[in-house]
Coordinates of C-alpha atoms in Angstrom, one line a residue:
M1 CA 13.5 13.5 0.5
T2 CA 10.3 11.8 0.7
H3 CA 7.3 13.6 -0.4
G4 CA 3.7 13.0 0.5
S5 CA 0.2 13.3 -1.6
S6 CA -0.4 17.2 -1.4
S7 CA -4.0 16.5 0.4
P8 CA -5.9 13.8 1.7
P9 CA -7.2 10.9 -0.3
F10 CA -10.9 11.1 -2.0
T11 CA -13.1 8.7 -0.4
T12 CA -16.8 7.6 -0.3
D13 CA -18.4 5.9 2.1
S14 CA -22.5 5.0 2.7
N15 CA -24.0 7.9 3.9
S16 CA -22.8 9.8 0.6
L17 CA -24.8 7.5 -1.6
G18 CA -27.9 8.5 0.0
S19 CA -27.6 12.0 -1.0
A20 CA -28.2 14.1 -3.8
W21 CA -24.3 13.5 -4.7
G22 CA -25.1 10.0 -4.3
T23 CA -27.9 10.4 -7.2
S24 CA -26.2 12.9 -9.4
I25 CA -23.8 9.7 -10.6
R26 CA -26.5 9.3 -12.6
S27 CA -25.6 12.5 -14.6
S28 CA -22.0 12.7 -14.3
Q29 CA -22.1 15.8 -12.9
W30 CA -20.4 14.5 -9.9
R31 CA -16.5 15.9 -9.0
R32 CA -13.9 14.6 -6.6
S33 CA -12.3 17.3 -4.9
G34 CA -14.3 18.8 -2.0
V35 CA -17.6 16.3 -2.3
G36 CA -16.7 15.1 1.6
F37 CA -17.3 18.2 2.9
K38 CA -20.0 19.5 0.9
V39 CA -22.2 16.3 1.7
F40 CA -21.1 16.3 5.2
G41 CA -19.5 19.4 6.5
H42 CA -22.6 21.3 7.6
I43 CA -24.8 18.3 9.3
P44 CA -24.5 19.3 12.8
K45 CA -25.6 23.1 11.7
K46 CA -28.4 21.7 10.1
I47 CA -29.4 19.6 13.0
Q48 CA -28.9 22.6 15.2
A49 CA -30.8 25.0 12.7
K50 CA -33.7 22.4 12.3
R51 CA -33.8 21.5 16.4
K52 CA -34.5 25.7 16.6
T53 CA -37.0 25.9 13.6
L54 CA -39.0 23.2 15.1
H55 CA -38.9 24.3 18.9
S56 CA -39.9 27.6 17.6
L57 CA -42.8 26.2 15.5
F58 CA -43.8 24.3 18.8
L59 CA -44.4 27.6 20.7
Q60 CA -46.2 29.6 17.7
D61 CA -48.6 26.1 17.2
T62 CA -51.7 27.2 19.5
D63 CA -54.4 25.8 17.4
G64 CA -52.7 23.2 15.1
R65 CA -52.5 25.1 11.6
H66 CA -48.9 24.0 11.5
G67 CA -49.3 20.3 11.8
A68 CA -48.1 19.7 8.4
E69 CA -45.3 22.0 8.7
I70 CA -43.9 20.6 12.1
N71 CA -44.0 16.9 10.8
R72 CA -41.9 17.4 7.8
L73 CA -39.2 18.8 10.2
R74 CA -39.7 16.1 11.9
K75 CA -39.1 14.0 9.3
D76 CA -36.1 16.3 7.9
L77 CA -34.3 16.1 11.4
N78 CA -34.5 12.3 12.3
D79 CA -32.9 12.3 8.3
L80 CA -30.4 14.4 9.1
L81 CA -29.9 12.5 12.4
D82 CA -29.6 9.5 10.9
S83 CA -27.1 10.2 8.5
E84 CA -24.9 12.0 11.4
E85 CA -25.2 8.4 13.0
I86 CA -23.9 6.6 9.9
F87 CA -20.9 9.0 8.9
W88 CA -19.7 8.7 12.7
N89 CA -20.3 4.7 12.5
Q90 CA -18.1 4.1 9.5
R91 CA -15.4 6.3 10.9
S92 CA -15.3 4.3 14.3
R93 CA -15.0 1.0 12.6
V94 CA -17.3 -0.7 15.3
Q95 CA -18.5 -3.6 13.7
W96 CA -20.5 -5.2 16.3
L97 CA -22.9 -2.4 16.8
K98 CA -24.8 -1.0 14.1
E99 CA -26.4 2.2 13.6
G100 CA -30.0 2.5 14.0
D101 CA -30.3 3.2 18.0
R102 CA -29.0 6.9 18.4
N103 CA -25.9 6.1 19.2
T104 CA -23.7 9.1 17.4
K105 CA -22.1 10.2 20.4
F106 CA -20.8 6.8 21.3
F107 CA -19.8 6.1 17.3
H108 CA -17.8 10.1 17.4
H109 CA -15.6 8.9 20.6
R110 CA -14.9 5.9 19.0
A111 CA -13.6 7.2 15.8
S112 CA -11.8 10.2 18.0
K113 CA -10.4 7.2 20.0
R114 CA -9.4 5.7 17.0
K115 CA -7.9 8.2 15.0
K116 CA -5.6 8.9 17.8
K117 CA -4.6 5.3 18.5
Y118 CA -3.3 5.2 14.7
T119 CA -1.6 8.4 15.0
I120 CA 2.3 8.3 14.8
L121 CA 3.8 10.8 16.5
G122 CA 7.4 9.1 16.2
I123 CA 9.5 6.3 16.0
K124 CA 12.9 5.1 15.9
D125 CA 14.4 4.3 12.1
E126 CA 16.7 1.2 11.5
N127 CA 19.6 3.6 13.2
G128 CA 18.1 4.6 16.5
T129 CA 17.1 7.9 15.1
W130 CA 14.0 9.6 16.1
C131 CA 11.8 10.8 13.6
D132 CA 9.2 12.7 14.5
T133 CA 7.4 14.7 11.3
N134 CA 5.8 12.5 8.7
E135 CA 8.6 12.9 6.0
T136 CA 11.1 11.3 8.6
I137 CA 8.8 8.6 9.4
A138 CA 7.4 7.6 6.3
G139 CA 11.3 7.5 5.0
A140 CA 11.7 5.2 7.7
A141 CA 8.7 3.3 7.3
I142 CA 9.8 3.3 3.4
Q143 CA 13.0 1.6 4.1
Y144 CA 11.8 -0.9 6.7
F145 CA 9.1 -2.2 4.0
K146 CA 11.8 -2.2 1.4
D147 CA 13.8 -4.4 3.6
I148 CA 10.9 -7.0 4.4
Y149 CA 9.3 -7.0 1.2
T150 CA 12.7 -7.7 -1.0
S151 CA 13.1 -11.4 -1.9
S152 CA 16.4 -13.3 -0.5
Q153 CA 16.2 -15.0 -4.1
P154 CA 16.0 -18.8 -2.7
S155 CA 17.6 -21.4 -4.7
C156 CA 16.7 -24.6 -3.1
F157 CA 13.2 -24.8 -3.6
N158 CA 13.6 -29.0 -4.4
D159 CA 14.7 -30.5 -0.6
V160 CA 11.0 -29.0 -0.1
I161 CA 8.9 -29.3 -3.2
G162 CA 9.8 -33.0 -3.5
A163 CA 7.9 -33.7 -0.7
I164 CA 4.8 -32.7 -2.2
P165 CA 2.4 -35.0 -4.0
S166 CA 0.7 -34.3 -7.2
R167 CA -3.4 -33.6 -5.8
V168 CA -4.7 -31.5 -8.4
T169 CA -6.9 -32.9 -10.7
N170 CA -7.9 -32.4 -14.4
E171 CA -11.5 -32.0 -13.1
M172 CA -10.2 -29.1 -10.7
N173 CA -8.2 -27.8 -13.2
E174 CA -10.9 -27.5 -16.3
E175 CA -13.7 -26.2 -13.1
L176 CA -10.3 -23.4 -12.3
I177 CA -9.7 -22.6 -15.9
K178 CA -13.2 -22.3 -17.3
E179 CA -14.5 -19.0 -18.9
F180 CA -15.2 -16.2 -15.6
T181 CA -18.9 -14.9 -15.7
K182 CA -20.3 -12.0 -14.1
D183 CA -22.5 -13.6 -11.6
E184 CA -18.9 -14.7 -10.1
V185 CA -18.0 -11.0 -10.0
L186 CA -21.0 -9.7 -8.8
T187 CA -21.0 -12.4 -6.2
A188 CA -17.5 -11.7 -5.3
L189 CA -18.7 -7.9 -4.6
K190 CA -21.4 -8.8 -2.2
Q191 CA -19.5 -10.9 -0.3
M192 CA -17.2 -7.8 0.2
H193 CA -17.9 -5.5 3.6
P194 CA -19.7 -2.2 2.2
T195 CA -17.9 0.2 4.8
K196 CA -14.0 -1.2 4.8
A197 CA -11.4 1.4 4.6
P198 CA -11.1 2.3 0.6
G199 CA -7.9 1.6 -1.1
P200 CA -5.6 4.6 -3.2
D201 CA -9.1 5.3 -5.2
G202 CA -11.0 6.1 -2.4
M203 CA -13.6 4.0 -3.5
S204 CA -15.4 1.8 -0.7
A205 CA -17.4 -1.4 -2.0
V206 CA -20.3 -0.2 -1.0
F207 CA -20.3 2.5 -4.2
F208 CA -20.5 -0.5 -6.4
Q209 CA -22.7 -2.9 -4.5
K210 CA -25.4 0.4 -4.7
Y211 CA -25.1 1.4 -8.0
W212 CA -24.3 -1.8 -9.6
D213 CA -26.7 -1.4 -12.1
I214 CA -25.1 1.6 -13.7
V215 CA -21.6 0.1 -13.2
G216 CA -21.6 -3.0 -13.2
A217 CA -21.1 -3.6 -17.4
S218 CA -18.0 -1.2 -17.0
V219 CA -16.7 -3.1 -13.7
S220 CA -17.6 -6.8 -15.3
N221 CA -15.8 -5.9 -18.2
M222 CA -12.8 -5.0 -16.7
A223 CA -12.5 -7.6 -14.4
F224 CA -13.3 -10.1 -17.9
N225 CA -10.0 -8.2 -19.2
V226 CA -7.9 -9.3 -16.7
L227 CA -9.3 -12.9 -15.6
N228 CA -10.4 -14.0 -19.3
S229 CA -8.0 -11.7 -22.0
H230 CA -5.3 -11.7 -19.3
I231 CA -4.8 -8.0 -19.7
S232 CA -2.4 -6.5 -16.9
I233 CA -3.5 -6.0 -13.6
A234 CA -0.5 -3.2 -12.3
D235 CA -2.5 0.1 -13.2
I236 CA -5.2 -0.5 -10.6
N237 CA -2.9 -2.8 -8.2
K238 CA -1.7 -0.3 -6.4
T239 CA -2.3 -0.6 -2.4
N240 CA -1.8 1.5 0.2
I241 CA -0.2 -0.1 4.0
A242 CA -1.9 1.1 6.8
L243 CA -0.3 0.7 10.3
V244 CA -1.9 -1.0 13.0
P245 CA -0.1 -0.4 16.1
K246 CA 0.3 -4.2 17.8
K247 CA 1.2 -2.4 21.4
S248 CA 0.5 1.0 22.9
S249 CA 2.9 3.4 22.4
P250 CA 4.8 1.8 19.7
T251 CA 8.5 3.4 18.9
K252 CA 9.7 1.1 15.7
M253 CA 8.3 -0.4 12.8
A254 CA 8.4 -3.6 13.9
E255 CA 5.9 -2.8 16.3
F256 CA 2.9 -2.5 13.7
R257 CA 1.3 -4.7 11.8
P258 CA 1.1 -3.4 7.9
I259 CA -2.8 -4.1 6.5
S260 CA -2.9 -3.6 2.4
L261 CA -5.7 -1.4 1.6
S262 CA -6.7 -2.1 -2.0
N263 CA -8.6 -0.7 -4.8
V264 CA -12.2 -2.2 -4.9
I265 CA -11.5 -3.3 -8.9
Y266 CA -8.4 -5.4 -7.5
K267 CA -10.5 -6.9 -4.7
I268 CA -13.1 -7.6 -6.9
I269 CA -10.4 -10.1 -9.3
A270 CA -8.9 -11.3 -6.1
K271 CA -11.7 -12.4 -4.7
V272 CA -13.3 -14.2 -7.8
L273 CA -10.5 -16.3 -7.7
S274 CA -10.0 -17.2 -4.5
N275 CA -13.8 -18.3 -4.3
R276 CA -12.7 -20.3 -7.1
L277 CA -9.6 -21.5 -5.3
K278 CA -11.1 -22.3 -1.7
A279 CA -13.8 -24.9 -3.6
V280 CA -10.7 -27.0 -4.3
L281 CA -8.4 -26.5 -1.7
P282 CA -9.8 -29.2 1.0
Q283 CA -9.3 -31.9 -1.5
I284 CA -5.4 -30.4 -1.9
I285 CA -4.5 -29.9 1.9
T286 CA -3.5 -31.9 4.5
E287 CA -5.7 -32.6 7.3
N288 CA -3.3 -31.1 9.4
Q289 CA -4.3 -27.7 8.8
S290 CA -7.3 -26.3 9.5
A291 CA -7.6 -22.4 8.6
F292 CA -9.5 -20.8 5.9
L293 CA -11.1 -24.8 4.7
S294 CA -14.8 -25.1 4.5
E295 CA -15.7 -28.0 6.8
R296 CA -12.8 -27.5 9.4
L297 CA -12.6 -25.2 12.2
I298 CA -10.5 -23.3 14.2
T299 CA -11.9 -25.9 17.2
D300 CA -11.0 -28.8 15.6
N301 CA -6.9 -27.8 16.3
I302 CA -8.0 -26.7 19.9
L303 CA -9.5 -29.5 20.6
V304 CA -6.7 -32.1 19.6
A305 CA -4.0 -29.2 20.6
F306 CA -5.6 -29.4 24.2
E307 CA -5.9 -33.4 23.9
I308 CA -2.6 -33.5 23.3
M309 CA -1.1 -31.3 26.0
H310 CA -3.0 -33.0 28.5
Y311 CA -1.8 -36.1 27.9
L312 CA 2.2 -34.7 27.9
N313 CA 1.3 -33.1 30.7
N314 CA 0.1 -36.4 32.4
K315 CA 2.7 -38.4 31.4
R316 CA 4.7 -39.3 33.9
E317 CA 6.4 -42.7 33.6
G318 CA 7.8 -44.6 30.8
K319 CA 11.8 -44.7 28.8
E320 CA 10.0 -42.5 26.0
S321 CA 9.5 -39.1 26.6
F322 CA 7.7 -36.0 24.6
M323 CA 7.4 -32.9 23.5
A324 CA 5.8 -30.1 21.5
V325 CA 7.2 -27.1 20.1
K326 CA 5.3 -24.1 19.6
L327 CA 6.5 -21.7 16.6
D328 CA 6.4 -18.2 16.1
M329 CA 6.6 -17.4 12.6
S330 CA 8.1 -13.6 11.9
K331 CA 6.2 -11.6 9.1
A332 CA 5.1 -14.7 7.9
F333 CA 2.7 -13.4 5.2
D334 CA 5.4 -10.6 4.6
R335 CA 8.1 -12.7 3.5
V336 CA 6.2 -15.3 1.6
E337 CA 8.6 -16.1 -1.6
W338 CA 7.0 -15.2 -4.7
G339 CA 9.0 -18.1 -6.3
F340 CA 8.2 -20.7 -3.7
I341 CA 4.7 -20.2 -4.0
E342 CA 4.8 -20.6 -8.1
A343 CA 7.0 -23.8 -7.5
V344 CA 4.0 -24.9 -4.9
M345 CA 1.5 -24.9 -7.2
E346 CA 3.5 -26.1 -9.9
K347 CA 4.6 -29.0 -8.2
L348 CA 0.2 -29.8 -7.0
G349 CA -0.6 -30.0 -10.4
F350 CA -2.1 -26.6 -11.0
H351 CA -2.9 -25.7 -14.7
E352 CA -0.2 -23.1 -16.1
R353 CA -3.1 -20.6 -16.8
W354 CA -4.2 -20.5 -13.4
I355 CA -0.6 -20.0 -12.1
G356 CA -0.5 -17.1 -14.0
L357 CA -3.3 -15.5 -13.0
I358 CA -2.3 -15.9 -9.4
M359 CA 1.2 -14.7 -9.5
H360 CA 0.1 -11.6 -11.9
C361 CA -2.2 -10.8 -9.0
I362 CA 0.7 -11.0 -6.6
T363 CA 4.2 -10.3 -8.5
T364 CA 2.0 -6.2 -10.3
V365 CA 1.2 -4.6 -6.7
T366 CA 2.4 -1.3 -5.5
Y367 CA 3.0 0.3 -2.6
S368 CA 2.7 3.6 -0.7
I369 CA 2.9 4.1 3.1
L370 CA -0.4 5.7 4.4
I371 CA 1.2 8.1 7.5
N372 CA -1.0 9.8 9.6
G373 CA -3.6 10.2 6.4
T374 CA -1.0 11.4 3.4
T375 CA 0.5 8.7 1.1
Y376 CA 4.3 8.4 0.9
G377 CA 6.5 6.6 -1.4
C378 CA 6.1 3.9 -4.2
I379 CA 7.7 0.6 -3.2
S380 CA 7.9 -2.3 -5.4
P381 CA 8.3 -5.9 -3.9
T382 CA 9.8 -8.7 -4.5
R383 CA 8.1 -11.0 -2.3
G384 CA 5.5 -11.2 0.2
L385 CA 1.9 -11.5 0.1
R386 CA -0.6 -8.5 1.5
Q387 CA -2.7 -9.1 4.8
G388 CA -6.0 -7.7 3.2
D389 CA -5.4 -9.6 -0.1
P390 CA -8.4 -12.4 -0.3
L391 CA -6.3 -14.8 -2.0
S392 CA -3.5 -14.4 0.6
P393 CA -4.9 -16.8 2.9
Y394 CA -5.3 -19.5 0.8
L395 CA -1.9 -18.9 -1.0
F396 CA -0.2 -18.8 2.8
I397 CA -2.0 -22.5 3.4
L398 CA -0.3 -23.8 0.0
C399 CA 2.8 -22.5 1.0
A400 CA 2.7 -24.0 4.5
E401 CA 1.7 -27.8 2.9
G402 CA 5.3 -28.0 1.8
L403 CA 6.0 -28.0 5.4
S404 CA 3.3 -30.4 6.3
S405 CA 4.6 -32.5 3.2
L406 CA 8.2 -32.5 4.8
F407 CA 7.0 -33.4 8.8
N408 CA 4.4 -36.0 7.3
R409 CA 7.7 -37.7 4.8
A410 CA 9.7 -37.6 8.2
T411 CA 7.0 -39.1 9.9
R412 CA 6.3 -42.1 7.8
T413 CA 10.1 -42.7 7.2
R414 CA 10.3 -43.1 11.1
E415 CA 13.0 -40.5 11.1
L416 CA 9.9 -38.6 13.7
S417 CA 7.9 -39.7 15.7
G418 CA 4.5 -37.7 16.1
I419 CA 2.1 -38.1 19.4
S420 CA -0.4 -40.9 19.8
I421 CA -2.5 -40.6 23.5
C422 CA -4.0 -43.8 23.2
H423 CA -3.9 -47.5 21.9
G424 CA -4.8 -47.3 18.4
S425 CA -5.2 -43.6 18.0
P426 CA -3.4 -41.6 15.0
Q427 CA 0.4 -40.0 15.2
V428 CA -0.4 -36.4 14.6
S429 CA 3.2 -34.9 13.9
H430 CA 2.0 -31.2 13.6
L431 CA -1.0 -28.7 13.6
F432 CA -1.1 -25.7 11.6
F433 CA -3.7 -22.9 11.6
A434 CA -2.2 -20.3 9.5
D435 CA 0.8 -19.1 10.4
D436 CA 0.1 -20.7 14.2
S437 CA 2.3 -23.8 14.0
L438 CA 2.2 -26.6 16.4
L439 CA 5.0 -29.4 16.5
F440 CA 5.1 -32.6 18.1
C441 CA 7.8 -35.6 18.2
R442 CA 9.8 -37.5 20.7
A443 CA 11.7 -35.4 22.9
S444 CA 15.8 -36.9 21.8
S445 CA 18.7 -35.0 20.3
Q446 CA 18.5 -37.3 17.4
E447 CA 14.6 -36.4 16.6
C448 CA 15.5 -32.3 17.3
H449 CA 18.1 -32.5 15.3
K450 CA 15.8 -34.0 12.1
L451 CA 13.0 -30.8 13.7
T452 CA 15.5 -28.5 13.1
E453 CA 16.9 -29.5 9.6
I454 CA 13.1 -29.9 8.1
L455 CA 12.6 -26.0 9.4
S456 CA 15.8 -24.6 8.1
R457 CA 14.9 -26.0 4.7
Y458 CA 11.4 -24.7 5.0
E459 CA 12.5 -21.2 5.7
A460 CA 15.5 -21.0 2.7
A461 CA 12.7 -21.9 0.3
S462 CA 9.6 -19.9 1.4
G463 CA 11.6 -17.0 3.0
Q464 CA 10.0 -17.9 6.2
K465 CA 11.9 -17.0 9.4
I466 CA 11.0 -18.6 12.7
N467 CA 11.6 -16.0 15.6
T468 CA 12.7 -18.8 18.3
D469 CA 12.5 -16.0 21.2
K470 CA 9.1 -16.4 20.9
S471 CA 8.7 -20.1 20.1
F472 CA 7.7 -22.4 23.2
V473 CA 8.8 -26.0 24.2
F474 CA 6.7 -28.1 26.5
F475 CA 8.1 -31.3 27.7
S476 CA 6.3 -34.4 29.2
L477 CA 6.6 -34.6 32.5
N478 CA 9.0 -38.1 32.5
T479 CA 11.2 -36.0 30.7
T480 CA 14.6 -35.6 32.5
Q481 CA 16.2 -32.0 33.1
E482 CA 19.3 -33.6 30.9
T483 CA 17.2 -34.0 28.0
K484 CA 15.4 -30.9 28.2
N485 CA 18.8 -29.5 28.3
E486 CA 20.1 -31.1 25.5
V487 CA 17.0 -30.4 23.5
L488 CA 17.1 -26.2 24.1
D489 CA 20.8 -26.1 22.9
I490 CA 19.7 -27.6 19.5
L491 CA 16.6 -26.1 19.1
G492 CA 18.3 -22.6 19.9
P493 CA 16.6 -20.2 22.5
M494 CA 13.2 -21.3 22.9
Q495 CA 11.6 -21.0 26.5
D496 CA 10.0 -24.4 27.7
S497 CA 6.9 -23.2 29.4
R498 CA 3.9 -24.7 30.1
H499 CA 1.6 -22.0 30.1
S500 CA 1.8 -20.8 26.6
K501 CA -1.3 -20.1 24.5
Y502 CA -2.6 -21.7 21.2
L503 CA -4.6 -20.1 19.3
G504 CA -5.7 -17.6 21.8
L505 CA -6.4 -20.6 24.8
P506 CA -4.3 -21.5 27.1
S507 CA -2.8 -25.0 26.2
I508 CA -2.9 -26.4 29.3
I509 CA -5.7 -25.7 32.7
G510 CA -4.4 -27.3 35.8
K511 CA -5.7 -26.9 39.5
S512 CA -5.4 -23.0 39.4
K513 CA -8.4 -21.9 37.4
N514 CA -8.1 -18.1 38.5
E515 CA -4.6 -18.3 37.2
V516 CA -5.5 -19.5 33.3
F517 CA -8.5 -17.2 33.0
V518 CA -7.6 -13.6 34.5
E519 CA -6.8 -12.7 31.6
L520 CA -10.0 -13.3 30.2
K521 CA -11.5 -12.6 33.0
E522 CA -10.2 -9.0 32.7
K523 CA -10.8 -8.6 29.0
V524 CA -15.0 -8.9 29.9
G525 CA -14.9 -6.6 32.3
R526 CA -12.7 -4.1 30.3
K527 CA -15.1 -4.3 27.5
L528 CA -18.3 -3.6 29.8
S529 CA -16.7 -1.3 32.2
G530 CA -18.7 1.8 32.7
W531 CA -21.0 0.6 30.1
K532 CA -20.4 3.6 28.2
E533 CA -23.3 5.3 29.9
K534 CA -23.1 8.6 28.8
M535 CA -22.7 7.6 25.4
L536 CA -24.8 3.8 24.5
S537 CA -28.5 4.0 23.7
M538 CA -30.1 1.4 25.8
G539 CA -30.7 -0.5 22.5
G540 CA -26.6 -0.5 22.3
K541 CA -26.2 -1.7 25.7
E542 CA -28.4 -4.3 25.1
V543 CA -26.0 -5.2 21.5
L544 CA -23.1 -4.7 23.7
I545 CA -23.9 -7.4 26.3
N546 CA -25.0 -9.9 23.4
A547 CA -21.5 -9.2 21.8
V548 CA -19.3 -9.5 24.9
A549 CA -21.6 -12.9 26.2

């Protein structure tokens, strides 16, 4: 039987740090249990009492003798209203609207709606049995994630690794492994959102940011023990998995997105490492990848992809026909094999000390599952990258560099033909943005076989799995039906679609603009619908207009 923690996890928030409890940290008199209720539980009653007292004093103050007392009560009331708004703002997780315009009712509504959305009433386990208690839901979730995070024990790294050139220079390695400093730790902390959901220790980044003058030395020393002295990080590398529904009314675990909630201390360490790593990645990662790299934008991929798709959509003549394949990677981050990450970093030329630090961060993690506010189980994974870990995006594009190198090598040896949209333009064989992959080649059985061979090698080495049911193929207009059928037989059950999206935007905009943009129009309409007129203040409505526009 799966057991959960006996009580909801302790948490701090920005509101508590402005209270008497927040100040009491200086004398170390604070206690974990019951803090949230003691600080916030009576705010609505206090507001009501202050308003009643203020109203009574107004009625009595016929000669102005109570002016000072009225001003003091007004200030106290405003402070309580500010505290209430901050409290509900944090729980609403609304990022586009900040506190300060008295939108407490709106924040309260969003927090309630958010709680309802994320409450799991029941799911089917892997055998199709309906689970409707926290314990049985947790049991199904634990088994599901144990399967996802268990390594497939790949043994054919060399097929992929052999295509990757060494690009990390001695100068890069020197910058990566030099001694870490307190300034780097503080910079990493400042880059963190102050009130994101906390990890198992219940502490949000705002606590450390506000009291850095007190806790800074201890936090830095703990980070240096890991970064400079290579002490084990396992004790603080515990992570809660929050389940975010991908669709309304999900009924199985595959319809939830796992978001990792790690301790702030771990995230500081990971952020320090990722800050160093991202400084050298633009010189290591090929130009076919645009995600998470400085001076490379998502619009770069969108514009190039749009031009190529426009070329395919207008290619009506010629013996050679071409195609674009949009891949859907199933559980892309969760399936990454740790051994593959290590092998890629070694081949690229990273220093063994740097590789050791990275591998220590990702291999010492343990997971517990959050079900309706209670934690269950303890999973020790053998593969996977955490969604929410500062290191994960950069490690994922390092893995994707293996696939990119395979395509570049096949293009150089002319086993695959990229698409050149005009005379003198470069051939483009693929565009990657994290796990969004768009491939281009000649629509022929020969190149299609090579394409599937490359993808199979990458899947076997990296742990990635292509979901062919959700992948799309787009053919140039001069492609015969016979060729299309031949290609689709080789690729598997992919859809031949001219209306698939790439990075959230339509690949082709034809004559019917209404058909293409109707979804965008509906989204904006839903956002503005009703204006939340009974909840948003005038200031909030102004912010909403700017956020949507």
